[in-house]
Amino acid sequence: MIRDQIRQIVTDAVAAAQGSGNLPSIDIPLVEIQRPNQPEHGEYSSNVAMLVASAVRKATGQKTNPRQLAQSIVDEIPVGELIGSVELAGPGFINIRLDERWLQGKVVEIIAQGSAFGAIDRGAGQRWQVEYVSANPTGPLHYGGGRNAVLGDTLANLLEAAGYEVQREFYVNDSGTQFQLFIESLYATYLQLCEELGGEPGRNVEIPEGGYQGAYLKDYAQLVRDMENGSLFHMEQSTAKDALRKIGREIVIRDIEEELAALGVTFDRWFSEKSLYDEGLVDKLLEQLTDEGEIIEKDGARWFLASKYPGNEKDEVVVRSNGAPTYFASDIAYHYDKFVRRKFDRVINVWAVDHQGHIPRMGAVMEALGVEPDRLVILLYNLVKLIRDGQEVKMSKRSGDFLTVREVVEEVGPDAVRFMLLTTSPERSVEFDMSLAVQRKNENRVFYVQYGHARICSLIQRATENGIVDPEVIPDDAAETVNLLTHPAELTLIRRMLEMEEQIELAVERLSPHNLTYYAEDLTKAFSAFYENCQVLHSDVPPALARARLLLCLAARTALSRVLNLMGMSAPEAM
RNA sequence: GCGCCAGUAGCUCAGUGGAUUAGAGCGUCGCCCUGCGGAGGCGAAGGUCGCAGGUUCGAGUCCUGCCUGGCGCGCCA
């Protein structure tokens, strides 16, 4: 990465300055390389001289002049291939500018890298898992689940770009009370439907207290009938429900899968909670933890002694006094499976804020299982408030009266939904104004980015038709041709594109996919400015320069489509 | 009551490994079409970074206290 190269050069310069006695030989922490706010300050800067000055003062009490120290470092920085110029500024900043020739040469490299542009090897050899959405399989996805899906999916994309081997997983809660209620509700709805369609009367089964009664249940019941030809109607209740557990699960999972696919979100694995019980892993672990004194019996229930561990105040029930395990019991087994069996180096669980209380308990579980707690990371995100026509869209899952991910995607479009949900940092709650998202397209920045991409494509298309460029082939003289790119707008665009690696690293480091949307805008802005200022296909433009600019366009298309793809959005050639 | 998160321009939000003049979009007000897609470009106005202290040569960023809002503190998930 460029930043790392710069860091190395500055670090070497510091050592050289110390070696020649111009810089006090004092231990310095890792040299920091920043991105200055002002473009006049160059692409990179370092405050290392100020840090040295303060370290000297702390160690010896002597005052030194940071500008003087900085100068001694500047003197040792080789200007040449990568670095165009170095200057001393302000109280002792070292401002670094990249070499123009070097920048120009990068255009060809970007084109050559294609869809892999920006990839870094930060995660080489590491297997990470991202577990996201994991909504209860009891109906279509509630709108809020959309944010979870977008965050998890984009984060997984970013991790892959950063070199990690990533597994995307959806945990299916197909064994808890909620799923049971769903099955009961589906059964009742199914019977009603059969009666309406001319079945025998007298099978009055009500939707249970606290059950599900959304309109979708009727659709599901119809699907059950299609699959079973009404045979469940005559079965004995418990047999019918057993069968329904399987069919109902299949129907609801397929429904959720389709909704997510419409958002561009997919999974490598749908992990069944029930399977943890079926294979006896839950029991096995409860026994093991009991033997180890982590679980005790009290008041007829079995408790995991979470309070032994930091951050936890209370113990947690794993088996109720009625003998039924809580979700927490299977969670222990599930995470055992993730870390001990499947050996993921790290797992990121994407959770809504209302699950925050669960975090310390999971930390305790990790400790009890003897797994390094840092290997489990929770990405917590805040809720989404949906606004339509200036009013909050109220949603209640219980009554079934809620907007689904599918409906929102249909109304707004998948790219716009993703972009809007991605612009806000996860810990903040977000107001999603649907009316605005569809009507005022210029307020939705995703169109700006996609429009930029479409413009590039149209330009390249014309150039291809005129035989000026072949987008599939990098010409032999490309390296010399790009040296004609000296206009400030051209160089700014190249600089922006070269931020890609750092942006990916930053987003991965902070688990902040939203940074990407801002980068995408900046990148597009740089292209638009170039587009306005530098003609490409115009008789006044010398042919060589035109070809150079077309190469720049090819690189820009590469960069822009890469960002869009990372965010899970389409990069349209026309719109 | 305790805990977690948020409070930055009229609005929606970036920026929080401390650092050179706090940014963007929208909105407002100016410019720019005898040029490749104007869904564009250039510029201006607009901010006591919730409040009060503290640490530091330097704080939107770190520490403490407070205010406001959201969420959490179940034998629910």
mmCIF file of C-alpha atoms in Angstrom, chain A residues 393-556:
data_model
loop_
_atom_site.group_PDB
_atom_site.id
_atom_site.type_symbol
_atom_site.label_atom_id
_atom_site.label_comp_id
_atom_site.label_asym_id
_atom_site.label_seq_id
_atom_site.Cartn_x
_atom_site.Cartn_y
_atom_site.Cartn_z
ATOM 1 C CA VAL A 393 -44.410 4.290 9.125
ATOM 2 C CA LYS A 394 -45.444 2.417 12.236
ATOM 3 C CA MET A 395 -44.803 -1.235 12.278
ATOM 4 C CA SER A 396 -45.891 -4.028 14.470
ATOM 5 C CA LYS A 397 -44.615 -7.469 13.764
ATOM 6 C CA ARG A 398 -47.125 -9.195 15.976
ATOM 7 C CA SER A 399 -50.148 -8.043 14.033
ATOM 8 C CA GLY A 400 -48.342 -8.749 10.812
ATOM 9 C CA ASP A 401 -48.833 -5.150 9.851
ATOM 10 C CA PHE A 402 -45.355 -4.195 8.826
ATOM 11 C CA LEU A 403 -43.450 -3.183 5.774
ATOM 12 C CA THR A 404 -41.159 -5.877 4.461
ATOM 13 C CA VAL A 405 -37.755 -5.619 2.889
ATOM 14 C CA ARG A 406 -39.327 -6.849 -0.309
ATOM 15 C CA GLU A 407 -41.870 -4.030 -0.414
ATOM 16 C CA VAL A 408 -39.299 -1.357 0.252
ATOM 17 C CA VAL A 409 -36.958 -2.749 -2.378
ATOM 18 C CA GLU A 410 -39.776 -2.848 -4.895
ATOM 19 C CA GLU A 411 -40.730 0.720 -4.130
ATOM 20 C CA VAL A 412 -37.282 2.276 -3.968
ATOM 21 C CA GLY A 413 -35.013 -0.078 -5.882
ATOM 22 C CA PRO A 414 -32.228 -2.227 -4.466
ATOM 23 C CA ASP A 415 -29.319 0.101 -5.207
ATOM 24 C CA ALA A 416 -30.963 3.113 -3.614
ATOM 25 C CA VAL A 417 -31.989 1.085 -0.585
ATOM 26 C CA ARG A 418 -28.476 -0.185 -0.093
ATOM 27 C CA PHE A 419 -26.920 3.209 -0.532
ATOM 28 C CA MET A 420 -29.286 4.967 1.855
ATOM 29 C CA LEU A 421 -28.858 2.329 4.513
ATOM 30 C CA LEU A 422 -25.130 2.455 4.075
ATOM 31 C CA THR A 423 -24.481 6.190 4.368
ATOM 32 C CA THR A 424 -25.042 6.426 8.103
ATOM 33 C CA SER A 425 -22.601 4.970 10.592
ATOM 34 C CA PRO A 426 -24.040 1.797 12.126
ATOM 35 C CA GLU A 427 -24.356 3.051 15.699
ATOM 36 C CA ARG A 428 -26.568 5.897 14.631
ATOM 37 C CA SER A 429 -30.244 5.514 14.084
ATOM 38 C CA VAL A 430 -31.332 6.379 10.593
ATOM 39 C CA GLU A 431 -34.399 7.989 9.122
ATOM 40 C CA PHE A 432 -35.209 6.543 5.760
ATOM 41 C CA ASP A 433 -37.510 8.782 3.790
ATOM 42 C CA MET A 434 -39.075 6.612 1.141
ATOM 43 C CA SER A 435 -40.959 9.380 -0.614
ATOM 44 C CA LEU A 436 -37.712 11.254 -1.009
ATOM 45 C CA ALA A 437 -35.832 8.208 -2.141
ATOM 46 C CA VAL A 438 -38.099 7.661 -5.115
ATOM 47 C CA GLN A 439 -39.160 11.159 -6.106
ATOM 48 C CA ARG A 440 -36.180 13.407 -5.734
ATOM 49 C CA LYS A 441 -33.513 11.385 -7.380
ATOM 50 C CA ASN A 442 -30.880 14.079 -7.070
ATOM 51 C CA GLU A 443 -31.107 13.809 -3.341
ATOM 52 C CA ASN A 444 -30.115 10.234 -3.591
ATOM 53 C CA ARG A 445 -26.422 10.129 -4.208
ATOM 54 C CA VAL A 446 -26.340 6.644 -5.573
ATOM 55 C CA PHE A 447 -27.685 8.024 -8.840
ATOM 56 C CA TYR A 448 -24.891 10.523 -8.955
ATOM 57 C CA VAL A 449 -22.317 7.774 -8.710
ATOM 58 C CA GLN A 450 -24.057 5.519 -11.186
ATOM 59 C CA TYR A 451 -24.587 8.404 -13.567
ATOM 60 C CA GLY A 452 -20.874 9.074 -13.499
ATOM 61 C CA HIS A 453 -20.209 5.466 -14.362
ATOM 62 C CA ALA A 454 -22.737 5.531 -17.177
ATOM 63 C CA ARG A 455 -21.134 8.662 -18.633
ATOM 64 C CA ILE A 456 -17.731 7.015 -18.706
ATOM 65 C CA CYS A 457 -19.178 3.977 -20.412
ATOM 66 C CA SER A 458 -20.903 6.061 -23.023
ATOM 67 C CA LEU A 459 -17.660 7.879 -23.739
ATOM 68 C CA ILE A 460 -15.695 4.677 -24.033
ATOM 69 C CA GLN A 461 -18.428 3.250 -26.223
ATOM 70 C CA ARG A 462 -18.140 6.102 -28.689
ATOM 71 C CA ALA A 463 -14.376 5.897 -28.708
ATOM 72 C CA THR A 464 -14.586 2.195 -29.365
ATOM 73 C CA GLU A 465 -16.954 2.720 -32.271
ATOM 74 C CA ASN A 466 -14.565 5.271 -33.750
ATOM 75 C CA GLY A 467 -11.731 2.823 -33.404
ATOM 76 C CA ILE A 468 -9.769 5.144 -31.119
ATOM 77 C CA VAL A 469 -9.535 2.676 -28.292
ATOM 78 C CA ASP A 470 -10.028 -1.000 -27.650
ATOM 79 C CA PRO A 471 -11.214 -1.341 -24.072
ATOM 80 C CA GLU A 472 -10.034 -4.937 -23.990
ATOM 81 C CA VAL A 473 -6.426 -4.209 -24.868
ATOM 82 C CA ILE A 474 -3.860 -2.047 -23.154
ATOM 83 C CA PRO A 475 -1.807 -0.544 -25.988
ATOM 84 C CA ASP A 476 1.957 -1.065 -26.037
ATOM 85 C CA ASP A 477 2.671 2.618 -25.773
ATOM 86 C CA ALA A 478 0.290 3.139 -22.849
ATOM 87 C CA ALA A 479 3.096 3.878 -20.433
ATOM 88 C CA GLU A 480 4.290 6.860 -22.489
ATOM 89 C CA THR A 481 0.797 7.957 -23.457
ATOM 90 C CA VAL A 482 -0.377 8.437 -19.871
ATOM 91 C CA ASN A 483 2.474 10.877 -19.297
ATOM 92 C CA LEU A 484 0.344 13.386 -21.164
ATOM 93 C CA LEU A 485 -2.078 13.476 -18.248
ATOM 94 C CA THR A 486 -0.914 16.677 -16.600
ATOM 95 C CA HIS A 487 -4.122 18.640 -16.138
ATOM 96 C CA PRO A 488 -4.935 19.194 -12.443
ATOM 97 C CA ALA A 489 -8.319 17.536 -12.874
ATOM 98 C CA GLU A 490 -6.638 14.485 -14.377
ATOM 99 C CA LEU A 491 -4.110 14.206 -11.586
ATOM 100 C CA THR A 492 -6.754 14.731 -8.927
ATOM 101 C CA LEU A 493 -8.767 11.887 -10.388
ATOM 102 C CA ILE A 494 -5.741 9.594 -10.313
ATOM 103 C CA ARG A 495 -5.033 10.534 -6.708
ATOM 104 C CA ARG A 496 -8.590 9.758 -5.731
ATOM 105 C CA MET A 497 -8.504 6.381 -7.372
ATOM 106 C CA LEU A 498 -5.329 5.532 -5.516
ATOM 107 C CA GLU A 499 -7.126 5.999 -2.209
ATOM 108 C CA MET A 500 -9.076 2.821 -2.835
ATOM 109 C CA GLU A 501 -6.768 0.531 -0.875
ATOM 110 C CA GLU A 502 -6.727 2.826 2.118
ATOM 111 C CA GLN A 503 -10.487 3.145 2.034
ATOM 112 C CA ILE A 504 -10.887 -0.607 2.057
ATOM 113 C CA GLU A 505 -8.437 -0.978 4.900
ATOM 114 C CA LEU A 506 -10.118 1.757 6.912
ATOM 115 C CA ALA A 507 -13.580 0.300 6.473
ATOM 116 C CA VAL A 508 -12.359 -3.146 7.509
ATOM 117 C CA GLU A 509 -10.396 -1.836 10.457
ATOM 118 C CA ARG A 510 -13.330 0.090 11.847
ATOM 119 C CA LEU A 511 -16.050 -2.243 10.639
ATOM 120 C CA SER A 512 -17.525 0.795 8.991
ATOM 121 C CA PRO A 513 -18.885 -0.019 5.552
ATOM 122 C CA HIS A 514 -20.485 3.410 5.413
ATOM 123 C CA ASN A 515 -17.129 5.052 4.716
ATOM 124 C CA LEU A 516 -17.341 3.553 1.266
ATOM 125 C CA THR A 517 -20.331 5.639 0.213
ATOM 126 C CA TYR A 518 -18.452 8.842 0.876
ATOM 127 C CA TYR A 519 -15.460 7.611 -1.018
ATOM 128 C CA ALA A 520 -17.686 6.650 -3.940
ATOM 129 C CA GLU A 521 -19.014 10.205 -4.048
ATOM 130 C CA ASP A 522 -15.553 11.737 -3.868
ATOM 131 C CA LEU A 523 -14.364 9.508 -6.641
ATOM 132 C CA THR A 524 -17.330 10.400 -8.811
ATOM 133 C CA LYS A 525 -16.840 14.059 -8.094
ATOM 134 C CA ALA A 526 -13.243 13.843 -9.244
ATOM 135 C CA PHE A 527 -14.347 12.162 -12.439
ATOM 136 C CA SER A 528 -17.103 14.697 -13.095
ATOM 137 C CA ALA A 529 -14.665 17.564 -12.659
ATOM 138 C CA PHE A 530 -12.297 15.914 -15.113
ATOM 139 C CA TYR A 531 -15.154 15.315 -17.494
ATOM 140 C CA GLU A 532 -16.161 18.977 -17.423
ATOM 141 C CA ASN A 533 -12.633 20.306 -17.730
ATOM 142 C CA CYS A 534 -10.983 17.919 -20.125
ATOM 143 C CA GLN A 535 -12.492 17.019 -23.444
ATOM 144 C CA VAL A 536 -11.702 13.647 -24.815
ATOM 145 C CA LEU A 537 -13.445 13.153 -28.132
ATOM 146 C CA HIS A 538 -13.140 16.567 -29.676
ATOM 147 C CA SER A 539 -11.350 17.737 -32.796
ATOM 148 C CA ASP A 540 -9.270 20.235 -30.798
ATOM 149 C CA VAL A 541 -7.787 17.487 -28.669
ATOM 150 C CA PRO A 542 -4.568 16.017 -30.072
ATOM 151 C CA PRO A 543 -5.017 12.306 -30.794
ATOM 152 C CA ALA A 544 -2.322 11.233 -28.350
ATOM 153 C CA LEU A 545 -3.908 13.221 -25.532
ATOM 154 C CA ALA A 546 -7.306 11.818 -26.429
ATOM 155 C CA ARG A 547 -5.919 8.316 -26.102
ATOM 156 C CA ALA A 548 -4.309 9.200 -22.781
ATOM 157 C CA ARG A 549 -7.605 10.518 -21.491
ATOM 158 C CA LEU A 550 -9.406 7.440 -22.690
ATOM 159 C CA LEU A 551 -6.978 5.343 -20.703
ATOM 160 C CA LEU A 552 -7.816 7.496 -17.712
ATOM 161 C CA CYS A 553 -11.506 6.874 -18.402
ATOM 162 C CA LEU A 554 -10.920 3.137 -18.515
ATOM 163 C CA ALA A 555 -9.199 3.349 -15.150
ATOM 164 C CA ALA A 556 -11.988 5.495 -13.731
#
